[in-house]
PDB file of C-alpha atoms in Angstrom:
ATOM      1  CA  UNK A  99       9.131  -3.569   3.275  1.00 35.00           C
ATOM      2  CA  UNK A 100       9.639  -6.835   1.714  1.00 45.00           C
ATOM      3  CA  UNK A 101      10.853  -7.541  -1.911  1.00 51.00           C
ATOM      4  CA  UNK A 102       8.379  -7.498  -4.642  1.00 69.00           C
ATOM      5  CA  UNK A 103       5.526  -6.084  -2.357  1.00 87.00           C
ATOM      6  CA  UNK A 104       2.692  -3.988  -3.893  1.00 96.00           C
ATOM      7  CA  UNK A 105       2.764  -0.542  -4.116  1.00 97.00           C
ATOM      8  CA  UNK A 106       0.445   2.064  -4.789  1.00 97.00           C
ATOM      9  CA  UNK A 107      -0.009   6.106  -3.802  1.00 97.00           C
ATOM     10  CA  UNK A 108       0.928   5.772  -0.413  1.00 97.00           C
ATOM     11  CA  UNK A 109       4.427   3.529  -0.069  1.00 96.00           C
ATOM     12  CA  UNK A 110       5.895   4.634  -3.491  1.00 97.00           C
ATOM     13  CA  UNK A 111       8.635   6.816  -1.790  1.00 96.00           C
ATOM     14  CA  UNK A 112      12.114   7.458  -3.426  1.00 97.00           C
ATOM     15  CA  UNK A 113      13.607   5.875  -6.530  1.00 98.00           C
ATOM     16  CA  UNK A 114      16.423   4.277  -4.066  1.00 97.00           C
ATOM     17  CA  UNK A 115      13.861   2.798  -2.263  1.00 96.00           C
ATOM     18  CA  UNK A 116      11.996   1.163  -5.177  1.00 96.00           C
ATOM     19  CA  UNK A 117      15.918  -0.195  -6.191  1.00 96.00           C
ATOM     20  CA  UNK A 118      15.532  -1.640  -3.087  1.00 95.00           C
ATOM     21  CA  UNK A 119      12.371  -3.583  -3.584  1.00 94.00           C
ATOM     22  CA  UNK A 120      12.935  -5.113  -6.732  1.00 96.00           C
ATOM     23  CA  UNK A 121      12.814  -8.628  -7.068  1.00 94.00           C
ATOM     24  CA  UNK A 122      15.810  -8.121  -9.228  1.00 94.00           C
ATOM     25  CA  UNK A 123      19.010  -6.433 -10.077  1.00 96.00           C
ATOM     26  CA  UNK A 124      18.382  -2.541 -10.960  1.00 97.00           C
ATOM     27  CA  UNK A 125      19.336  -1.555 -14.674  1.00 97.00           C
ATOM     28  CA  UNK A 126      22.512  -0.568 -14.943  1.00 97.00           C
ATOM     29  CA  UNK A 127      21.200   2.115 -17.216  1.00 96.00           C
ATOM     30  CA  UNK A 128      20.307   4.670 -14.784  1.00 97.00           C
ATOM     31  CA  UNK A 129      22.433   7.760 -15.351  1.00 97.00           C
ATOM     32  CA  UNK A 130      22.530  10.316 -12.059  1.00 97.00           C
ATOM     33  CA  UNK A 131      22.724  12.972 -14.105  1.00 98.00           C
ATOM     34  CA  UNK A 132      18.762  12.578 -14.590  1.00 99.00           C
ATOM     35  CA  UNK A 133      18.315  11.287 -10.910  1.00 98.00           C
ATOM     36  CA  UNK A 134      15.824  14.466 -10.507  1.00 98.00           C
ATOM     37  CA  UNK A 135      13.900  13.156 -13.850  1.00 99.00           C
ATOM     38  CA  UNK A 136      13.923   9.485 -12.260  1.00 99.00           C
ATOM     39  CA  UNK A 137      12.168  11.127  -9.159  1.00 98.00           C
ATOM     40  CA  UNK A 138       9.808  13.138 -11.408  1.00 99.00           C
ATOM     41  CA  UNK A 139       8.261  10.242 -13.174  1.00 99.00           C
ATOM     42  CA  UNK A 140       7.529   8.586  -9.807  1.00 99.00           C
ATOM     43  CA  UNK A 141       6.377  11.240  -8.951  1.00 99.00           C
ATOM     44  CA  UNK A 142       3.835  10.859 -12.075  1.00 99.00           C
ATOM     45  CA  UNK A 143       3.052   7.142 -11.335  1.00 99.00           C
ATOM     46  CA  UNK A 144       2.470   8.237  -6.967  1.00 99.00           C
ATOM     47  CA  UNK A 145      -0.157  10.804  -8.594  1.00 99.00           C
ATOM     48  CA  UNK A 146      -1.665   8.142 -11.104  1.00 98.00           C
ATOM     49  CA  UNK A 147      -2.296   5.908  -8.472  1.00 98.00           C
ATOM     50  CA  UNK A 148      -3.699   8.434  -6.238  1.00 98.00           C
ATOM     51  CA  UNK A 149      -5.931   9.555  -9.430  1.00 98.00           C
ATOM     52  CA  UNK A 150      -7.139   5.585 -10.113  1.00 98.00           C
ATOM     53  CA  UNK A 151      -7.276   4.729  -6.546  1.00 98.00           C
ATOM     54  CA  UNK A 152      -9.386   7.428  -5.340  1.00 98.00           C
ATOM     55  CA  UNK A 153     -10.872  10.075  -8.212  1.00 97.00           C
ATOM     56  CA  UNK A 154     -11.653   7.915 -11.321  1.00 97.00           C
ATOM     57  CA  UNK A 155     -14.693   7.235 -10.579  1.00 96.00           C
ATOM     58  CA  UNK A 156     -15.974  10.248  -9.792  1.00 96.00           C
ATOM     59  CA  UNK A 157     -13.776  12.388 -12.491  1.00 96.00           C
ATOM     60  CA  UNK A 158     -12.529  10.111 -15.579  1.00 95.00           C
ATOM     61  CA  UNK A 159     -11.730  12.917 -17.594  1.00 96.00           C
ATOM     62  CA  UNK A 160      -9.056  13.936 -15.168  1.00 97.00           C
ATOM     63  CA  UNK A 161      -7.297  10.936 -16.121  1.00 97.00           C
ATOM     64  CA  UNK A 162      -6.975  12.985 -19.489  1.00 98.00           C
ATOM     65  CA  UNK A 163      -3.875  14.796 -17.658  1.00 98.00           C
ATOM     66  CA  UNK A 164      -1.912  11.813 -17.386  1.00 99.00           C
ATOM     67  CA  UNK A 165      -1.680  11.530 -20.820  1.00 99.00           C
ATOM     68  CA  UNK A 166      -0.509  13.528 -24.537  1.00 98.00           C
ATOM     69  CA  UNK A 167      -3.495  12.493 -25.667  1.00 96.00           C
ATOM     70  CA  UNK A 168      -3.174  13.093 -29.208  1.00 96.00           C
ATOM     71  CA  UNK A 169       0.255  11.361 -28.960  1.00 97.00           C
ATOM     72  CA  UNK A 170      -0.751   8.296 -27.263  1.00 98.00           C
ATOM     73  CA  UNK A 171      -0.273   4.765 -29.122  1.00 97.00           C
ATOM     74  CA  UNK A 172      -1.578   2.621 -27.285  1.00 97.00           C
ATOM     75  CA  UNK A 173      -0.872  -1.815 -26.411  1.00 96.00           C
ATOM     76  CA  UNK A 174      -3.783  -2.385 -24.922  1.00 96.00           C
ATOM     77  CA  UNK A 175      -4.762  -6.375 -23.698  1.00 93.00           C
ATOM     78  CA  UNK A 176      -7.567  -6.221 -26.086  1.00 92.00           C
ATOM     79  CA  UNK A 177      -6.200  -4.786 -28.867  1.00 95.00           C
ATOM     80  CA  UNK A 178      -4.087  -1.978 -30.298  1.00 97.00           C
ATOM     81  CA  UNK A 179      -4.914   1.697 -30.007  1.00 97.00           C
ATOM     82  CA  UNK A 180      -3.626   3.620 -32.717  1.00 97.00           C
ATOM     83  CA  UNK A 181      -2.214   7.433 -32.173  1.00 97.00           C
ATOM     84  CA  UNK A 182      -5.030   9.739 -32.466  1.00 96.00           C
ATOM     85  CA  UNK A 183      -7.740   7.366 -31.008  1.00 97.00           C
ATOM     86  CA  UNK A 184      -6.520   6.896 -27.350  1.00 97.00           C
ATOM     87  CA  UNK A 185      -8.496   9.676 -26.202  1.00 97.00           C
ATOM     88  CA  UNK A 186     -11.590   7.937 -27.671  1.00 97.00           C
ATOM     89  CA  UNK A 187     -10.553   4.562 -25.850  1.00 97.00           C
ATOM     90  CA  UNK A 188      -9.901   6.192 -22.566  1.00 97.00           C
ATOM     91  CA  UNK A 189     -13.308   7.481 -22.670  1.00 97.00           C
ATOM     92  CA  UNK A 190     -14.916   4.347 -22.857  1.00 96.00           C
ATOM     93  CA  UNK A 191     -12.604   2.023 -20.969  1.00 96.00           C
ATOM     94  CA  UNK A 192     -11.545   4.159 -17.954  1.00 96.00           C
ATOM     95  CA  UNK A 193     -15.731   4.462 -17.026  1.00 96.00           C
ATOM     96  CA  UNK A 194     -16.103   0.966 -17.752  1.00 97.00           C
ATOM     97  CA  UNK A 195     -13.044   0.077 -15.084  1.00 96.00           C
ATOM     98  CA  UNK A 196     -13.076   2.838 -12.966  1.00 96.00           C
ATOM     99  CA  UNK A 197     -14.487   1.719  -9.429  1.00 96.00           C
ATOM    100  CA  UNK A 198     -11.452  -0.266  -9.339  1.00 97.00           C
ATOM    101  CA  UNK A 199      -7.918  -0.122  -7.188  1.00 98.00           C
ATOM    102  CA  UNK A 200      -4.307  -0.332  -8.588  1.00 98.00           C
ATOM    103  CA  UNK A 201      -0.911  -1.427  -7.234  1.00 98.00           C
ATOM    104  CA  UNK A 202       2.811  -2.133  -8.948  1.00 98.00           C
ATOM    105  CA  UNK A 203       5.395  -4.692  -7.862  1.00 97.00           C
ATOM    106  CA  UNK A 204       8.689  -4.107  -9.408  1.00 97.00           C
ATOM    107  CA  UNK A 205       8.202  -0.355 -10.743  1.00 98.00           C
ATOM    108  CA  UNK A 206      11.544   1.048 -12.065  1.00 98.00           C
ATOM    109  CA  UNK A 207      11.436   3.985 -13.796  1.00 98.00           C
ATOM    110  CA  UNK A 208      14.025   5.278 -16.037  1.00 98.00           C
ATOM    111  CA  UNK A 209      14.690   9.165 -17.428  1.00 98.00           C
ATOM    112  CA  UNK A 210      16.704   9.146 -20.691  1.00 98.00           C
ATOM    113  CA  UNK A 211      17.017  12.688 -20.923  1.00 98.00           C
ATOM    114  CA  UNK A 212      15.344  15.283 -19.057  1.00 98.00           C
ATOM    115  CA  UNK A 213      12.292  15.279 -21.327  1.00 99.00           C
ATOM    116  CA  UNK A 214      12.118  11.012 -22.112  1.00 99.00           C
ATOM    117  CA  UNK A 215      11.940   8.422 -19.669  1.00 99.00           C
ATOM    118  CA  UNK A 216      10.321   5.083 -19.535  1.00 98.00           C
ATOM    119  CA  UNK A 217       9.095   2.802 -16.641  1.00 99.00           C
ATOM    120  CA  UNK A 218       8.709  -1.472 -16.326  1.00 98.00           C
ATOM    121  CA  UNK A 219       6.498  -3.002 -13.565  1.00 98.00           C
ATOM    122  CA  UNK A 220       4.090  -5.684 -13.087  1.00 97.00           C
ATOM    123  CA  UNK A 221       0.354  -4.044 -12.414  1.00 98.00           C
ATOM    124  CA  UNK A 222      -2.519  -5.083 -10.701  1.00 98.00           C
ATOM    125  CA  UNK A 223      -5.936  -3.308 -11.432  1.00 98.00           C
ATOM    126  CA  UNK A 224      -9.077  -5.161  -9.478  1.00 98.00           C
ATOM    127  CA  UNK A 225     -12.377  -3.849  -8.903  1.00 98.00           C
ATOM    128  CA  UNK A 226     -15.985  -3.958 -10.641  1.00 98.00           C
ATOM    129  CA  UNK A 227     -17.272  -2.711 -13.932  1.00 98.00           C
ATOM    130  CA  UNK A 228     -20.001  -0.720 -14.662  1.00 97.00           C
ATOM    131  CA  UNK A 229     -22.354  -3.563 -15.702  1.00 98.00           C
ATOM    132  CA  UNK A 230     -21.663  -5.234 -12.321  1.00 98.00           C
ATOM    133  CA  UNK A 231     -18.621  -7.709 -13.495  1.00 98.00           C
ATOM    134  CA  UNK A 232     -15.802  -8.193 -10.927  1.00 98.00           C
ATOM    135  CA  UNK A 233     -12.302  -7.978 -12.295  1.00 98.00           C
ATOM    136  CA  UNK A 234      -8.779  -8.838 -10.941  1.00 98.00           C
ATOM    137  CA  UNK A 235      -6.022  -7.922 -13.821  1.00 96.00           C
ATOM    138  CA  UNK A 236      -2.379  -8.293 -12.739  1.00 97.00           C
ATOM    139  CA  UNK A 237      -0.019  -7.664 -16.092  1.00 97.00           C
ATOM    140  CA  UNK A 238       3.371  -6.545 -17.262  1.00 97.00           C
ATOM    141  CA  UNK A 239       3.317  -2.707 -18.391  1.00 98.00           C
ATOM    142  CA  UNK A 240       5.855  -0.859 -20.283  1.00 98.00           C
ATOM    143  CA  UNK A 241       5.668   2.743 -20.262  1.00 98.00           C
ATOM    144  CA  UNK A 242       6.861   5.493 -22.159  1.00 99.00           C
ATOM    145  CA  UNK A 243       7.002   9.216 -21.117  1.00 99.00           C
ATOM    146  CA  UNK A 244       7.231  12.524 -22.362  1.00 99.00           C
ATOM    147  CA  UNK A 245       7.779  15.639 -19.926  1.00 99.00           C
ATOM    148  CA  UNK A 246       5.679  18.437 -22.173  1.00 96.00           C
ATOM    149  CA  UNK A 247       4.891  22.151 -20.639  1.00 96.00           C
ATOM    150  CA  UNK A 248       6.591  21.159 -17.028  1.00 97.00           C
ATOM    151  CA  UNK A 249       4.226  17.847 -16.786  1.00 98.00           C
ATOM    152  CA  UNK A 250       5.150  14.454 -17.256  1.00 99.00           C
ATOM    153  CA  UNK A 251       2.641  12.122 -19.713  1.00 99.00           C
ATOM    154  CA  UNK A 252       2.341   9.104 -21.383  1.00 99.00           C
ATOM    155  CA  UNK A 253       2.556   8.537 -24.762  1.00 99.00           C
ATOM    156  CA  UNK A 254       3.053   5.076 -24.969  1.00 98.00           C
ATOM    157  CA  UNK A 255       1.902   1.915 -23.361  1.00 98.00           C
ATOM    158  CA  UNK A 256       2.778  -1.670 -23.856  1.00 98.00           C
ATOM    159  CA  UNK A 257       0.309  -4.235 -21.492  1.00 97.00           C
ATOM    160  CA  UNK A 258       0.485  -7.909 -21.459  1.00 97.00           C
ATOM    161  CA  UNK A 259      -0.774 -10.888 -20.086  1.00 95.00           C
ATOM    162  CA  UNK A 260       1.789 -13.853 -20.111  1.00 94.00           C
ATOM    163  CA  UNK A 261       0.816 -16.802 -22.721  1.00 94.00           C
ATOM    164  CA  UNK A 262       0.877 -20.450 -21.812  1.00 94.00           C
ATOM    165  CA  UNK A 263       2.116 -20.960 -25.301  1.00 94.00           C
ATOM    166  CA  UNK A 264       0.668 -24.972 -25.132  1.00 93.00           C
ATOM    167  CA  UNK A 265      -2.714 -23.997 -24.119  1.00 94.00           C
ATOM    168  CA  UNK A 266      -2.646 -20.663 -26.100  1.00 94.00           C
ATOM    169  CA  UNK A 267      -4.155 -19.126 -23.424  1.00 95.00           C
ATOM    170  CA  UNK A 268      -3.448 -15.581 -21.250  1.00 95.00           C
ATOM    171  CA  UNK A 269      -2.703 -16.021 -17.580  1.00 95.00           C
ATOM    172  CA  UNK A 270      -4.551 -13.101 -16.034  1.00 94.00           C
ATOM    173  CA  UNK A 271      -2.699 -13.859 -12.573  1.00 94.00           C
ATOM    174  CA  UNK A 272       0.775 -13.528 -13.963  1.00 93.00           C
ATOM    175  CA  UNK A 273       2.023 -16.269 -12.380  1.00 91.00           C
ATOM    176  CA  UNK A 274       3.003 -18.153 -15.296  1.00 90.00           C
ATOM    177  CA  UNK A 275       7.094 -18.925 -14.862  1.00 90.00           C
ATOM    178  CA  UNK A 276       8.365 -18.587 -18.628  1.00 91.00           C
ATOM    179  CA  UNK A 277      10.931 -21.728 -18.077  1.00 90.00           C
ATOM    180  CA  UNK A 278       7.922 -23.872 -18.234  1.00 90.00           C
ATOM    181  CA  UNK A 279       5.364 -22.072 -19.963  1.00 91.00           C
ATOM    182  CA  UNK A 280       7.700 -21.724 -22.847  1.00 92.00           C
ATOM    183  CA  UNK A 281       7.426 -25.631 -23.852  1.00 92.00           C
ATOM    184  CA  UNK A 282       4.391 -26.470 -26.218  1.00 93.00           C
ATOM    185  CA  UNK A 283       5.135 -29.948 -26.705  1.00 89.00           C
ATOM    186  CA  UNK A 284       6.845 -32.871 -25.056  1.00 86.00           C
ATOM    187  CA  UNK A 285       9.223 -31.372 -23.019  1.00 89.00           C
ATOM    188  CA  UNK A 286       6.834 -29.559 -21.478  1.00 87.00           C
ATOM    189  CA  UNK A 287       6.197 -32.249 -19.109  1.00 86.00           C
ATOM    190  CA  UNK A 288       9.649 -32.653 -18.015  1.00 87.00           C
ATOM    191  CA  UNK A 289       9.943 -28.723 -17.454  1.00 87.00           C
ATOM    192  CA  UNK A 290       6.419 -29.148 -15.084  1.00 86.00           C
ATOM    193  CA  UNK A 291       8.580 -31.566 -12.921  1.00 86.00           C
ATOM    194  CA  UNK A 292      12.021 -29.760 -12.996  1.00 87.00           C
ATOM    195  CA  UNK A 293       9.755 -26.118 -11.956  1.00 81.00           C
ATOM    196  CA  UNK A 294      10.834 -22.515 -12.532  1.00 77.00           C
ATOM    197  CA  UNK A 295      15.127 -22.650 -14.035  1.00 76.00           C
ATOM    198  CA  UNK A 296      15.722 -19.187 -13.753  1.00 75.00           C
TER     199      UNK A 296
END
């Protein structure tokens, strides 16, 4: 499998193997002693997938599982979801979105203690709202995740669209390289012609 190729339910295998795939260096924060934990959280993220892949659609509220519900705050890319509303939000916006397919590229998921562990990725979510709209999302998620009553769940996430900070305006693609996107005045055109630095 090549570097940086999507993922979803069905090629998310091992947390060696998504080491492997990353388009970068692995933290050098991963401790073995919570290699099980690592293993669990993919684990979590496989099943997610699976859930928004192939059951959202026809069950939202199952999606309720993935999540502490009442313990949830909540970065959303329209706006912040403070604790004690998610479950609100994800009753409106999973509907709205669900007929939809996901994928990560660069998942790594980190356990910082056999209850605590956190995940970074770039996520794409395409499909076609309920009112008929088509949609094709791909944005940076930060996760953070809680293993409560033998079940891992999230109770935080951070999701972003880059910024072309000249134009002020959200790249929905992701393809924005932040060497050149960076630049809001002059030397912005100078930075076009010299391309991606690092």
């Amino acid at each position: 499998m090549a570097v940086g190729e999507w993922k979803d339910e069905a090629n998310l295998t091992t947390v060696e193997a998504l080491h492997n795939d990353l388009s970068y260096t692995p933290s050098s924060y991963h401790d073995p002693a919570f290699a099980e934990q690592e293993q669990e959280i993919l684990q979590h993220y496989k099943d997610w997938a699976y859930f928004a892949n192939f059951k959202f659609k026809v069950d939202p509220d199952q999606g309720h599982n993935f999540y502490d519900l009442g313990d949830v705050l909540y970065y959303d890319l329209m706006g912040v979801v403070t604790r004690g509303s998610f479950g609100a939000h994800f009753d409106r916006i999973g509907p709205y979105f669900a007929n939809a397919h996901i994928a990560f590229k660069d998942l790594e998921v980190y356990a910082t203690s056999p209850t605590s562990g956190w995940s970074s990725m770039v996520q794409r979510y395409w499909g076609k709202s309920t009112d008929g709209v088509d949609f094709d999302f791909t944005f940076r998620i930060t996760g953070i995740l809680q293993k409560k009553d033998g079940a891992w769940r999230f109770v935080h996430e951070h999701v972003s669209f880059p910024v072309d900070m000249k134009t002020q305006k959200a790249d929905f693609s992701c393809g924005l390289e932040a060497s050149v996107a960076l630049y809001i005045g002059k030397d912005r055109d100078q930075a076009e012609k010299d391309g991606k630095a690092y």
